[in-house]
Coordinates of C-alpha atoms in Angstrom, one line a residue:
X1164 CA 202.8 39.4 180.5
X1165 CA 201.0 38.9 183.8
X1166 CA 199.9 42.4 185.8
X1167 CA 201.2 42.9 189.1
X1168 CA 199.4 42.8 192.1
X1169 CA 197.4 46.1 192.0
X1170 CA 194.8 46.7 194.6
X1171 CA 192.8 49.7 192.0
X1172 CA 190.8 48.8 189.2
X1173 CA 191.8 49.5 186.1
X1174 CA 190.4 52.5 184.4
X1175 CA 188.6 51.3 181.0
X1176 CA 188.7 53.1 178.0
X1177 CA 186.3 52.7 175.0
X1178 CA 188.2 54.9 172.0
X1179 CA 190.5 58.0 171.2
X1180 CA 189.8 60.2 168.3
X1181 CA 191.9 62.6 167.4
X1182 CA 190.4 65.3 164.5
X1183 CA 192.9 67.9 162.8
X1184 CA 191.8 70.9 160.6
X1185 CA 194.3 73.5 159.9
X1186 CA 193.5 76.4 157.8
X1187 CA 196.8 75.7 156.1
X1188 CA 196.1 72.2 155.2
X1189 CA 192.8 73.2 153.6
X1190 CA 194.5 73.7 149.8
X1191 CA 193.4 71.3 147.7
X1192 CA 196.3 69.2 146.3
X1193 CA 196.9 69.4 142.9
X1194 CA 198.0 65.8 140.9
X1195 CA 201.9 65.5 141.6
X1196 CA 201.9 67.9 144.3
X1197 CA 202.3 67.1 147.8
X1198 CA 201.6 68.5 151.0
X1199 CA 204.1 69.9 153.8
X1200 CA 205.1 68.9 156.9
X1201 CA 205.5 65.6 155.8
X1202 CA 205.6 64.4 158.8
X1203 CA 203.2 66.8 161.4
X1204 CA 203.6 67.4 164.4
X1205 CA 206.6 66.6 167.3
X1206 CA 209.1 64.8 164.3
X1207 CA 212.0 66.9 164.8
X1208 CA 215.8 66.4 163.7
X1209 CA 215.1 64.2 160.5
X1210 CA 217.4 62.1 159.0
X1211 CA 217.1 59.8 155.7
X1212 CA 219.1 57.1 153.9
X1213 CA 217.9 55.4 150.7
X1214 CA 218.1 51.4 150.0
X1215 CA 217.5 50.4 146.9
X1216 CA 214.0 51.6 146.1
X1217 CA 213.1 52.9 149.6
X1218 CA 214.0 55.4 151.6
X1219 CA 214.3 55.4 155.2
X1220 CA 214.2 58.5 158.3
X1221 CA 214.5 58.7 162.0
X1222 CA 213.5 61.1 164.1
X1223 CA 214.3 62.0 168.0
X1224 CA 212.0 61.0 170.6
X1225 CA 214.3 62.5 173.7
X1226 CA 212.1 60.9 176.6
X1227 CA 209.4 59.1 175.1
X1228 CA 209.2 55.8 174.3
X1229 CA 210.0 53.7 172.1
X1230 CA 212.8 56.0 171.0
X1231 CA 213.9 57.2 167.8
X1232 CA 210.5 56.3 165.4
X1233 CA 211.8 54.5 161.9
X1234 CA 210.1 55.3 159.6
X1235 CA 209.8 54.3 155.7
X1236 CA 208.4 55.4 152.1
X1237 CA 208.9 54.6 148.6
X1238 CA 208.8 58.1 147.4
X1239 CA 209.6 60.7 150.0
X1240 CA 206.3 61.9 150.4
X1241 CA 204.1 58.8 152.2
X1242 CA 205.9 57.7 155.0
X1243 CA 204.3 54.7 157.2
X1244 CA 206.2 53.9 161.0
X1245 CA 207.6 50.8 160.5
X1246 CA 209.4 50.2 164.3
X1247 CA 211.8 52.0 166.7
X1248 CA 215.4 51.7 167.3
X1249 CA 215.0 52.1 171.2
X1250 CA 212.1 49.4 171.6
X1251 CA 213.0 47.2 174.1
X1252 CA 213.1 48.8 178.3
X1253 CA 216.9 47.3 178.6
X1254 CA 218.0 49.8 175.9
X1255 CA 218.0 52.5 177.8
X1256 CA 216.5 54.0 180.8
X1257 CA 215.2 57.9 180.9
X1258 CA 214.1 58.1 184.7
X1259 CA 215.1 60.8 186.1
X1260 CA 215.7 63.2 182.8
X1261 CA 213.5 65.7 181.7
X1262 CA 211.3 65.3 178.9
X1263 CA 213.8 67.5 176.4
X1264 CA 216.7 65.0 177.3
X1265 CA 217.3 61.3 176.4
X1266 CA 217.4 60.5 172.5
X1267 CA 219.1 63.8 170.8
X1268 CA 219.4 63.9 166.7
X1269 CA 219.5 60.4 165.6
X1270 CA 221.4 59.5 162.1
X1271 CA 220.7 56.6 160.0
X1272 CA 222.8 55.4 157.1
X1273 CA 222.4 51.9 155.3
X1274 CA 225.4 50.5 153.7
X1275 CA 226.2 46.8 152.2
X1276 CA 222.9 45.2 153.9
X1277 CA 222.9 47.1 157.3
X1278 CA 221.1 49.8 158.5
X1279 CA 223.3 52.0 161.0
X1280 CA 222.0 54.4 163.3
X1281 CA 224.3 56.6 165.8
X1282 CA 223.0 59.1 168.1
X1283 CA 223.1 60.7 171.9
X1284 CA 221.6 59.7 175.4
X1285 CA 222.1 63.2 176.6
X1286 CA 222.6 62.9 180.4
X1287 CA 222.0 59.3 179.8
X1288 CA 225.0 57.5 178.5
X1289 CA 226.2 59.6 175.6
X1290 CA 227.0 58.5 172.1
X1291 CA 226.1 55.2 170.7
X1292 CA 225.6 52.9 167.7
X1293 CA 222.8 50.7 166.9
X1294 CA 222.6 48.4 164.2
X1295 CA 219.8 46.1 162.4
X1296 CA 220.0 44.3 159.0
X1297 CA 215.6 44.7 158.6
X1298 CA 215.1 48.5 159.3
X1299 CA 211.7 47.4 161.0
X1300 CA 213.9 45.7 163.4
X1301 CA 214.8 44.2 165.9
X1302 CA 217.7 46.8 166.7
X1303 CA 220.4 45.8 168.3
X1304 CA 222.0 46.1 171.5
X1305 CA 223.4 49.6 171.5
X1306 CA 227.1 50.0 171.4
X1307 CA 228.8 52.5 173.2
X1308 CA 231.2 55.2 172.2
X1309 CA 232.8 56.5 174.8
X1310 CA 235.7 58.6 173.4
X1311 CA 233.1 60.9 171.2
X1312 CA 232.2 63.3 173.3
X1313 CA 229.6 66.4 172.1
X1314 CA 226.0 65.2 170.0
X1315 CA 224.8 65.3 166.9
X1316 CA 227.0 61.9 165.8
X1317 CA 226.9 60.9 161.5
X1318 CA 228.2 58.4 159.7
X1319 CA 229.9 59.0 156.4
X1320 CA 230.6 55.8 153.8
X1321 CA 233.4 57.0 151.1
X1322 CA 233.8 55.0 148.2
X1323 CA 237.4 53.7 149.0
X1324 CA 235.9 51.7 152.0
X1325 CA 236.9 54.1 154.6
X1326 CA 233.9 55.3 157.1
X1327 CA 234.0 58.5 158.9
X1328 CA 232.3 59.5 162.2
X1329 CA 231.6 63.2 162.5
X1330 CA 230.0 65.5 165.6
X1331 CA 229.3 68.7 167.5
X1332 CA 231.8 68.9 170.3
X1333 CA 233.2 71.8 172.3
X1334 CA 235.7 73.9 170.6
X1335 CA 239.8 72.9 170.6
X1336 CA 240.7 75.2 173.7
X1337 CA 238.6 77.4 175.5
X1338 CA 234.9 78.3 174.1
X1339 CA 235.1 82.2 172.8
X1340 CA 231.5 82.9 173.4
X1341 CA 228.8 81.0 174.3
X1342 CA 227.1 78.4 171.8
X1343 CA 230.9 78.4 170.1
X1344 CA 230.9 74.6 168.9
X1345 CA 232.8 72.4 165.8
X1346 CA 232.6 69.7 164.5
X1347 CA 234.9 66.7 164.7
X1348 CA 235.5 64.1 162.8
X1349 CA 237.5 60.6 163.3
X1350 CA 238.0 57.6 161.4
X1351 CA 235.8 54.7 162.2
X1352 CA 235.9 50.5 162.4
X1353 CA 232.4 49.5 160.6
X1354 CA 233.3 45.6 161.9
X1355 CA 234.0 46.8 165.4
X1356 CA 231.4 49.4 165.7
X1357 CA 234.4 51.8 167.1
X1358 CA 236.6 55.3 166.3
X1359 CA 240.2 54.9 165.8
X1360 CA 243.0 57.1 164.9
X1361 CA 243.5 60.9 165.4
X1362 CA 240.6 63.3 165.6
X1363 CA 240.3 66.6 163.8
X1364 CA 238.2 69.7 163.7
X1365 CA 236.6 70.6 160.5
X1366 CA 234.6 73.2 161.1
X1367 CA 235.4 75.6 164.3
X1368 CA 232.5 77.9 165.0
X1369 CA 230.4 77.8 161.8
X1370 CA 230.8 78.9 158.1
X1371 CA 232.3 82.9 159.4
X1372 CA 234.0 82.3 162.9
X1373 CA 234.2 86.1 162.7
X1374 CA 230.7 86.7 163.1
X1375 CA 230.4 84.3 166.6
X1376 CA 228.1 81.7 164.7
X1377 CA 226.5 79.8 167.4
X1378 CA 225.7 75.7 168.0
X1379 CA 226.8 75.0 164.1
X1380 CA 225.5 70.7 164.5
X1381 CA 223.5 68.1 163.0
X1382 CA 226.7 67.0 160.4
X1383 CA 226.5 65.4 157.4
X1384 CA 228.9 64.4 154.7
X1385 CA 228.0 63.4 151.1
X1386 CA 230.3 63.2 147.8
X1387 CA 229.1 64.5 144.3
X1388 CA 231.1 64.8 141.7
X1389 CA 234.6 64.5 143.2
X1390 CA 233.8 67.1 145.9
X1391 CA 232.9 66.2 149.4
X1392 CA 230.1 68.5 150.7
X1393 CA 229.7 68.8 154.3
X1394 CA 226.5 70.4 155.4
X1395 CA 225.7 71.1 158.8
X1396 CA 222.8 73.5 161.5
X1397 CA 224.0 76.3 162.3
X1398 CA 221.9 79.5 164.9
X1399 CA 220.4 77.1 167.1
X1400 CA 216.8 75.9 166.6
X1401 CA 214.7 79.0 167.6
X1402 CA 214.1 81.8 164.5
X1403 CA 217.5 82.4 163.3
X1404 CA 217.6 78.1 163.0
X1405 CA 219.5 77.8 159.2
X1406 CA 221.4 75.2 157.2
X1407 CA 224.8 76.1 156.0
X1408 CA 227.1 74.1 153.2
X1409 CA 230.7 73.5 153.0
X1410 CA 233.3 71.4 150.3
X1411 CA 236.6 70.2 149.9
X1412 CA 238.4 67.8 147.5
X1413 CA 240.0 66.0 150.5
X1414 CA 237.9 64.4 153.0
X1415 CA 239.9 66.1 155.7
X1416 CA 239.4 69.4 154.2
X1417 CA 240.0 72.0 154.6
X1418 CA 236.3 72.9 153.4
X1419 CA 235.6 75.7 152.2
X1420 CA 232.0 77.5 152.6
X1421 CA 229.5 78.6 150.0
X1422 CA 229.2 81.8 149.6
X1423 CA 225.3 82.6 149.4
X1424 CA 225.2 80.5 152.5
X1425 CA 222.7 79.5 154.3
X1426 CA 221.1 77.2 151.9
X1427 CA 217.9 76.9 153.9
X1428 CA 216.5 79.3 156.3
X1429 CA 213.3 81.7 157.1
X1430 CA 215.1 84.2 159.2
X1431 CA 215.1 87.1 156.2
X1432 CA 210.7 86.6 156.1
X1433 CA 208.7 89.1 157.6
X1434 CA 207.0 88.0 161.0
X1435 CA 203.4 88.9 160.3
X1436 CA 203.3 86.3 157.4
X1437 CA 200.0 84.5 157.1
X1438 CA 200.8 81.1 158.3
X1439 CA 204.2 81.5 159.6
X1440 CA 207.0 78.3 158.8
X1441 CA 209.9 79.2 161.0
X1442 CA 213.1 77.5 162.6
X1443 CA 214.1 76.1 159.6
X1444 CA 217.2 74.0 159.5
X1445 CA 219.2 70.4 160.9
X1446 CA 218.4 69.1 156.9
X1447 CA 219.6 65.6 155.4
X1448 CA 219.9 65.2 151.7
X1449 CA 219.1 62.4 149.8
X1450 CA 219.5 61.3 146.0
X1451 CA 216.3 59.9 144.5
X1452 CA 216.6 57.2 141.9
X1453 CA 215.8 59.7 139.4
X1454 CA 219.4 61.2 140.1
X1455 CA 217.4 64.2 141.6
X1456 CA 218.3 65.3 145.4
X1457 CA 215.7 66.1 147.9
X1458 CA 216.2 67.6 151.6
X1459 CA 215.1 66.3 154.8
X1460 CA 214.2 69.1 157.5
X1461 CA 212.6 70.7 160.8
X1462 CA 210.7 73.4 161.0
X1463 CA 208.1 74.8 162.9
X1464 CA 204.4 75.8 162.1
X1465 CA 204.1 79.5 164.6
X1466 CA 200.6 81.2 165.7
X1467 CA 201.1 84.8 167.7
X1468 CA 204.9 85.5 166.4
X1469 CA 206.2 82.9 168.6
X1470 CA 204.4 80.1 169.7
X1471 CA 204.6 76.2 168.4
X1472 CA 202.8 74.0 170.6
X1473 CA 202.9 71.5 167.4
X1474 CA 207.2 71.4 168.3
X1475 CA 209.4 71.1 165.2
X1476 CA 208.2 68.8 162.6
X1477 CA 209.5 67.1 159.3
X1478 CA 209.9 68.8 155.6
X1479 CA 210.8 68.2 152.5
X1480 CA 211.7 70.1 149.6
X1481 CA 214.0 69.5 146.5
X1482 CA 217.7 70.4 146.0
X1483 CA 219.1 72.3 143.3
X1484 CA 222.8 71.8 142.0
X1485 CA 223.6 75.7 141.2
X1486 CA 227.8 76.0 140.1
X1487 CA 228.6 73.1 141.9
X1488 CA 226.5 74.1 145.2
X1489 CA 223.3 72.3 147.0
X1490 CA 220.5 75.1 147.2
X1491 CA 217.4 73.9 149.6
X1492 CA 215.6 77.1 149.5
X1493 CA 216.6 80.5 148.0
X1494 CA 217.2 83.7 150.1
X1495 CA 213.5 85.4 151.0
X1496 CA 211.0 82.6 149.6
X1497 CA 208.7 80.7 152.1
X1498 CA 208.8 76.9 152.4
X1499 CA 205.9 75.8 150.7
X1500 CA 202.9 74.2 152.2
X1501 CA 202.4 72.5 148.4
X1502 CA 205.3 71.7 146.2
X1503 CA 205.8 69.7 143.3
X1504 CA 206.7 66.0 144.4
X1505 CA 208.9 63.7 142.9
X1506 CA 209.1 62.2 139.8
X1507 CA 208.3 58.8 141.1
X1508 CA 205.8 60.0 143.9
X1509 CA 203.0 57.4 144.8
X1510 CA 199.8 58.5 142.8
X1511 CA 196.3 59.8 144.4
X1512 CA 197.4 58.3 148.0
X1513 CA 196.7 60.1 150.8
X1514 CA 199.1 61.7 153.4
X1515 CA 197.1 61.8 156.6
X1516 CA 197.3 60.8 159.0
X1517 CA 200.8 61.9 158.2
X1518 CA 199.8 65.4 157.7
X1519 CA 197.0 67.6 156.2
X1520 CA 193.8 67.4 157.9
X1521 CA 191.8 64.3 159.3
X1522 CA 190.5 62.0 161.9
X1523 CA 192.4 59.3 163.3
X1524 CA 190.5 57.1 165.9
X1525 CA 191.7 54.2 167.5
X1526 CA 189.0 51.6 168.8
X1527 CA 191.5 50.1 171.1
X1528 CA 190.9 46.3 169.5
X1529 CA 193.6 45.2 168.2
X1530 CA 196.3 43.3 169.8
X1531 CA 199.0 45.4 170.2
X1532 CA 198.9 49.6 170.7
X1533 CA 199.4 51.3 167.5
X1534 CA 202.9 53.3 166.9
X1535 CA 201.3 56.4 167.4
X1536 CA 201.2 55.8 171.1
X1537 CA 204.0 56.7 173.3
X1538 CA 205.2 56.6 176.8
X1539 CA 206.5 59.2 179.3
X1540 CA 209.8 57.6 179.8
X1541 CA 209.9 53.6 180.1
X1542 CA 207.0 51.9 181.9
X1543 CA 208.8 49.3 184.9
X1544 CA 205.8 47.6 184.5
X1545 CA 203.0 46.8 182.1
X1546 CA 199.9 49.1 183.0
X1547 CA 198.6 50.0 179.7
X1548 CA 196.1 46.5 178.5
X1549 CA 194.6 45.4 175.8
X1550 CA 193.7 41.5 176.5
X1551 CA 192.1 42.4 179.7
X1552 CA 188.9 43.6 178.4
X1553 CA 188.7 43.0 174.4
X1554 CA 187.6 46.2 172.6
X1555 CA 189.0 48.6 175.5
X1556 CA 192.1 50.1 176.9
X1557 CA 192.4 49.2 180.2
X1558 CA 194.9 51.8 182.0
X1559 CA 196.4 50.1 185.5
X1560 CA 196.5 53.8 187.4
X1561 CA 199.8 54.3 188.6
X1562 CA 200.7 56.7 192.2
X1563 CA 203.1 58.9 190.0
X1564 CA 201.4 62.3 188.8
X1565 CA 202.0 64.0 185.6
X1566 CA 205.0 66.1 187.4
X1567 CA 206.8 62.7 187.8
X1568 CA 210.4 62.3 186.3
X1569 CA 209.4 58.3 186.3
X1570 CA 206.7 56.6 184.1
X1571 CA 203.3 58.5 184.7
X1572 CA 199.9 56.0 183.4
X1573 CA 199.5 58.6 180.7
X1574 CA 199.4 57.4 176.6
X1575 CA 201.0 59.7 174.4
X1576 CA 200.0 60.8 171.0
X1577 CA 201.6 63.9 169.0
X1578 CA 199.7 67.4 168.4
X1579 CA 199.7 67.7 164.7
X1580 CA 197.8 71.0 164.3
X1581 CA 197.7 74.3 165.5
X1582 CA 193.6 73.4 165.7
X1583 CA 192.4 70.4 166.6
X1584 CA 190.1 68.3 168.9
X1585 CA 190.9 65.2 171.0
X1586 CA 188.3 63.0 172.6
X1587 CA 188.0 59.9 174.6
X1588 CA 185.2 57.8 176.2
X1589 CA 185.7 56.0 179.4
X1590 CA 184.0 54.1 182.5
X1591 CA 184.3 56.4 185.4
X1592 CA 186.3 54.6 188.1
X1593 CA 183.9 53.6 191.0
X1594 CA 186.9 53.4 193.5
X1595 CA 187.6 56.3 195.7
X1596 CA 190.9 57.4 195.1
X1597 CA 191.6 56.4 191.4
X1598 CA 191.2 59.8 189.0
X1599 CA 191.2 59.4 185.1
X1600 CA 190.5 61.5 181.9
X1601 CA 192.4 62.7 179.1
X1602 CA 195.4 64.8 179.3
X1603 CA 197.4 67.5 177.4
X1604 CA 201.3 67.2 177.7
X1605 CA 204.4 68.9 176.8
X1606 CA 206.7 68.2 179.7
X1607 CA 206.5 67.6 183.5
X1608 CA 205.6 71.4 184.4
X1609 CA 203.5 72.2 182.0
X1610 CA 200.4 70.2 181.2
X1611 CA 196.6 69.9 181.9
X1612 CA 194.8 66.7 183.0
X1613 CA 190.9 66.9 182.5
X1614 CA 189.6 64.3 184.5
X1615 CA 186.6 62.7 186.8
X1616 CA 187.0 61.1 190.4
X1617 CA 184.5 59.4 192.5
X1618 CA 183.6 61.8 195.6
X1619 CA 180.9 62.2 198.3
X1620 CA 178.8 59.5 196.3
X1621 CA 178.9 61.8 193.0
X1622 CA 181.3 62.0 190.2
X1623 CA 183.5 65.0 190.1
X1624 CA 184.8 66.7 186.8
X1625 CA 188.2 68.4 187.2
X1626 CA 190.6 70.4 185.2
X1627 CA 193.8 70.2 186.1
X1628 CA 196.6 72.8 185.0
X1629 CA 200.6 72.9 185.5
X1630 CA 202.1 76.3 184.1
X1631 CA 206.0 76.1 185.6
X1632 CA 204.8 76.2 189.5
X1633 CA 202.4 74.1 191.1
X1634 CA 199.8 72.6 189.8
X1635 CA 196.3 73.9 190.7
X1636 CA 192.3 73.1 189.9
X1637 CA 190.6 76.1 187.8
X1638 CA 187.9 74.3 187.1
X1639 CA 185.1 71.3 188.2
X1640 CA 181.6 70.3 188.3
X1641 CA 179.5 67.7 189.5
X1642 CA 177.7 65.1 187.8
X1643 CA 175.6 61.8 188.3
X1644 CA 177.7 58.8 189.2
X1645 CA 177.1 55.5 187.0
X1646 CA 176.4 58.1 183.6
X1647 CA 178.9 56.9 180.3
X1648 CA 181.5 59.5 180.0
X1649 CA 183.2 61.3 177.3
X1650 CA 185.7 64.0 177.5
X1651 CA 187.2 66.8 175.0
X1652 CA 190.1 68.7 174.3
X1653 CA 189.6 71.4 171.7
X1654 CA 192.7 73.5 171.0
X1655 CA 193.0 76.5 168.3
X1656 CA 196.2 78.1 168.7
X1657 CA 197.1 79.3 172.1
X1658 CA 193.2 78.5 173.5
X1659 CA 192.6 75.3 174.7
X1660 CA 188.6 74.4 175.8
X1661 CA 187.4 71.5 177.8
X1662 CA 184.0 69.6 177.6
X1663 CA 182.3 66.6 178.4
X1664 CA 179.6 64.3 177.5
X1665 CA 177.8 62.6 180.7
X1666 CA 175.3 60.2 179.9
X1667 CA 174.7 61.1 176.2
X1668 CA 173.3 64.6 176.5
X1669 CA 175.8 66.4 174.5
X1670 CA 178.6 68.3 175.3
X1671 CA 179.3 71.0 177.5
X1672 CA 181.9 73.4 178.5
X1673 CA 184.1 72.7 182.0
X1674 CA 186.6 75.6 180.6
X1675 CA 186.9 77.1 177.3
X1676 CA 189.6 79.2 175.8
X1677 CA 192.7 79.3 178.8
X1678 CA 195.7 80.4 178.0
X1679 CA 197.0 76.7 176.3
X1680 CA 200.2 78.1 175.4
X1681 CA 202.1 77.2 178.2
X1682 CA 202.4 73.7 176.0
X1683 CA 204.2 75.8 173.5
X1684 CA 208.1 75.2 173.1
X1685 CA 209.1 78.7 174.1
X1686 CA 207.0 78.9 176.9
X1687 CA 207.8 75.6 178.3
X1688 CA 211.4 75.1 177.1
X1689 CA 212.9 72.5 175.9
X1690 CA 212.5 70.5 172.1
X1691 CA 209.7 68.9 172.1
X1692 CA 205.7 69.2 171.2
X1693 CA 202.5 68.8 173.1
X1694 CA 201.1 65.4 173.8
X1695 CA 197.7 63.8 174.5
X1696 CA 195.8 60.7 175.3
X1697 CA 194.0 59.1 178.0
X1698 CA 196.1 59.0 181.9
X1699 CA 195.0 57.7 185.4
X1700 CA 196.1 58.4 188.7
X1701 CA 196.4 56.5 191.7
X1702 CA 195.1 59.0 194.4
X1703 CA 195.2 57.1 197.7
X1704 CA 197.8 58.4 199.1
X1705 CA 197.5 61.8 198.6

């Protein structure tokens, strides 16, 4: 694809490495264990669906793109990014919407030789099917469904041919409280891609309507032994975040709920655990081909009681059938960083970069970016280049800033521990007016950008930081134009450091140890994780 007309020089980029170390990944793994989250860092919402020998998971991406990550593995454990549902710009179109909307809670199901997945453009079209018969893709076209209202859409295949669409909606009648939600469900045309027939609540409130339960969501059906079990979130996804179980004999119910419900959660733990897993819930279950289940589900990894700049990632754990009854997790025990893996787990292969600790460096010379990168809403036009100048990234810098609700010049790459470092090597831009560096992202108020900018015949380092109000410079320094450049981000918990490299004479600090948790999720709102990778910036006309 040709570039447009651009009157600033691209900004070139040599590498990105990324390097992880998390005092909880450091256990050694014992053989036929594996290692939790299985999927680190932003990979929240899960959902799974076996074909034949492989098993197959989605996640939600909300703004970024490509939207909703596939993702595949042979044993639950090693999972490798095969494509995306939302890969193509005339999908869908996220300008305007805040990182935390777009892509809600994706749900993937394969049945008779075609993948299914149905999920939510909140604020940008609503529900909607996709469909592909190679799970890699291509996806299709997505199909609209306008008379399901609510998110949080599942498919459920019976075994007399009849297919079920279920959902969070708002309550029959007026909402009693705030967060009061059911779920719906409605028969569904697999040919047409479209509901039919009468709709009906199955669950109104949650498990015990007389306790207010708030946002019960994320439904799924599954049939075991004659029953049907319908499992669904319920407490919203902050600390009291739990998965709850109901069953019927009818598919229409009524259900009725376990009674050592929730199945899953890590409200009843202490807060001052070492290495806190909380938020615990919106789980998927899936039978191995060893006739043993496993779960599917989000969590978060905490630091100071409350904080998760790493968002909510992906975990797995088995399921054990007690008296008729899928039990994730019992009351009061910890989700495990190690567990015992599956009877037909992969052998002495490696997680990373997954999860557990490693590098992960990208030398920018292949053809096409690798999956790990994303974009800040869909790019209009293509600015990120890899043909241009063999062995580099060339970034196009765009006018929008990091605050933009458009498509900011900035390549995203998912946080996956609490300490980390991120790095990048660039040629500083000779052009007055053209700023790059590296930045650190969670959503259009809160980020930093540590960059360099040609100025009064010298280059000048910059930090850049966004906390909710306007973004302001708290740090710079000057250095000698022409010099090789490399930048760092170094983040342990909430303190995030900056340093660069001019001219290969080591690092120094611009900033060390701010106050990085305004990229956490309860600081900055919203469902996502912190981002980073290399961004430039059309200055010209500011």
């Amino acid at each position: 694809m040709a570039w447009p007309a651009l009157a600033v020089e691209p900004v070139l980029f040599d590498w990105f490495e990324y390097h992880g170390q998390d005092a909880a990944f450091e256990a050694a793994l014992t053989e036929g264990h594996y290692r939790n989250p299985v999927l680190a860092g932003f990979h929240p919402d899960p959902s799974i669906t076996r074909a034949g020998d492989r098993f197959y998971l989605v996640n939600s991406s909300f703004a970024y793109f490509p939207g909703i990550p596939v993702f595949e593995s042979d044993d639950l454990v090693h999972w490798k990014q095969i494509g995306n549902v939302i890969d193509r710009p005339s999908q869908l179109d996220f300008d305007g919407l805040g990182m935390s909307r777009g892509v809600f809670a994706p749900a993937i199901e394969y049945h008779d030789g075609t993948f299914y997945v149905v999920n939510t453009a909140v604020d940008s079209g609503g529900n909607f099917i996709a469909t592909a018969k190679d799970p890699a893709g291509p996806w299709s076209d997505l199909s609209w469904l306008p008379t399901i209202g609510g998110i949080d859409p599942s498919l459920f295949f019976d075994d007399d041919g009849r297919v079920y669409i279920l959902n969070n909606d708002a309550p029959e009648g007026e909402p009693r409280y705030d967060g009061h939600r059911a779920i719906w469900m409605q028969e569904f045309d697999i040919a047409k891609l479209k509901p039919f027939g009468p709709r009906k609540v199955l669950i109104d409130g949650g498990v015990d309507p007389s306790t207010n339960p708030i946002w019960i969501e994320g439904p799924h059906i599954y049939k075991r032994g004659g029953w049907y079990y319908l499992s669904a979130a319920e407490g919203g996804t902050g600390p009291q975040h739990s998965q709850v179980v109901l069953r019927s004999r009818q598919v229409w119910g009524p259900y009725t709920p376990y009674e050592k419900n929730p199945i899953l959660t890590q409200r009843d733990l202490p807060a001052d655990r070492i290495h806190p897993i909380t938020n615990a819930g919106h789980a998927d279950l899936v039978e191995g081909p060893d006739g043993r289940w496993w779960a599917t589900f989000l969590a978060s990894r905490n630091y100071g009681g409350a904080h998760y700049n790493t968002g909510r990632e992906t975990f797995l754990l088995p399921v054990e059938w007690k008296d008729g009854w899928p039990i994730i997790l019992k009351p009061g025990r910890e989700i495990p960083y190690v567990a015992p893996g599956p009877s037909f787990m992969s052998r002495g292969v490696a997680q990373a970069p997954s999860t557990g600790n490693f590098i992960w460096r990208d030398e920018f010379d292949g053809p096409e970016l690798d999956r790990a990168w994303m974009f800040v809403r869909v790019p209009k036009q293509p600015w990120a280049d890899l043909s241009a100048q063999p062995g580099q990234l060339a970034v196009h810098p765009l006018a929008d800033g990091l605050d933009t609700l458009r498509n900011p010049s900035f390549l995203a790459r998912r946080q996956q521990h609490l300490a980390f470092e991120a790095s990048t090597a660039l040629e500083v831009p000779t052009e007055a007016g053209t700023a790059a560096g590296i930045a650190a992202f969670q959503n259009e108020t809160h980020w930093y950008f540590f960059g360099v900018r040609r100025s009064g015949g010298k280059d000048q380092l910059f930090l850049e930081k966004s906390n909710g109000e306007a973004a302001e410079t708290i740090a710079s320094a000057m250095i000698e134009p022409g010099e090789r450049l490399k930048l760092k981000i170094a983040g342990n918990g909430g303190a995030y450091s900056f340093a660069y490299d001019a001219g290969g004479r080591g690092w120094r600090w611009l900033r060390q140890n701010d106050d990085g948790t305004l990229l956490s999720t309860d600081i900055a709102g919203g469902f996502v994780g912190a981002t980073l990778g290399p961004y430039a910036r059309d200055e010209r006309d500011k």
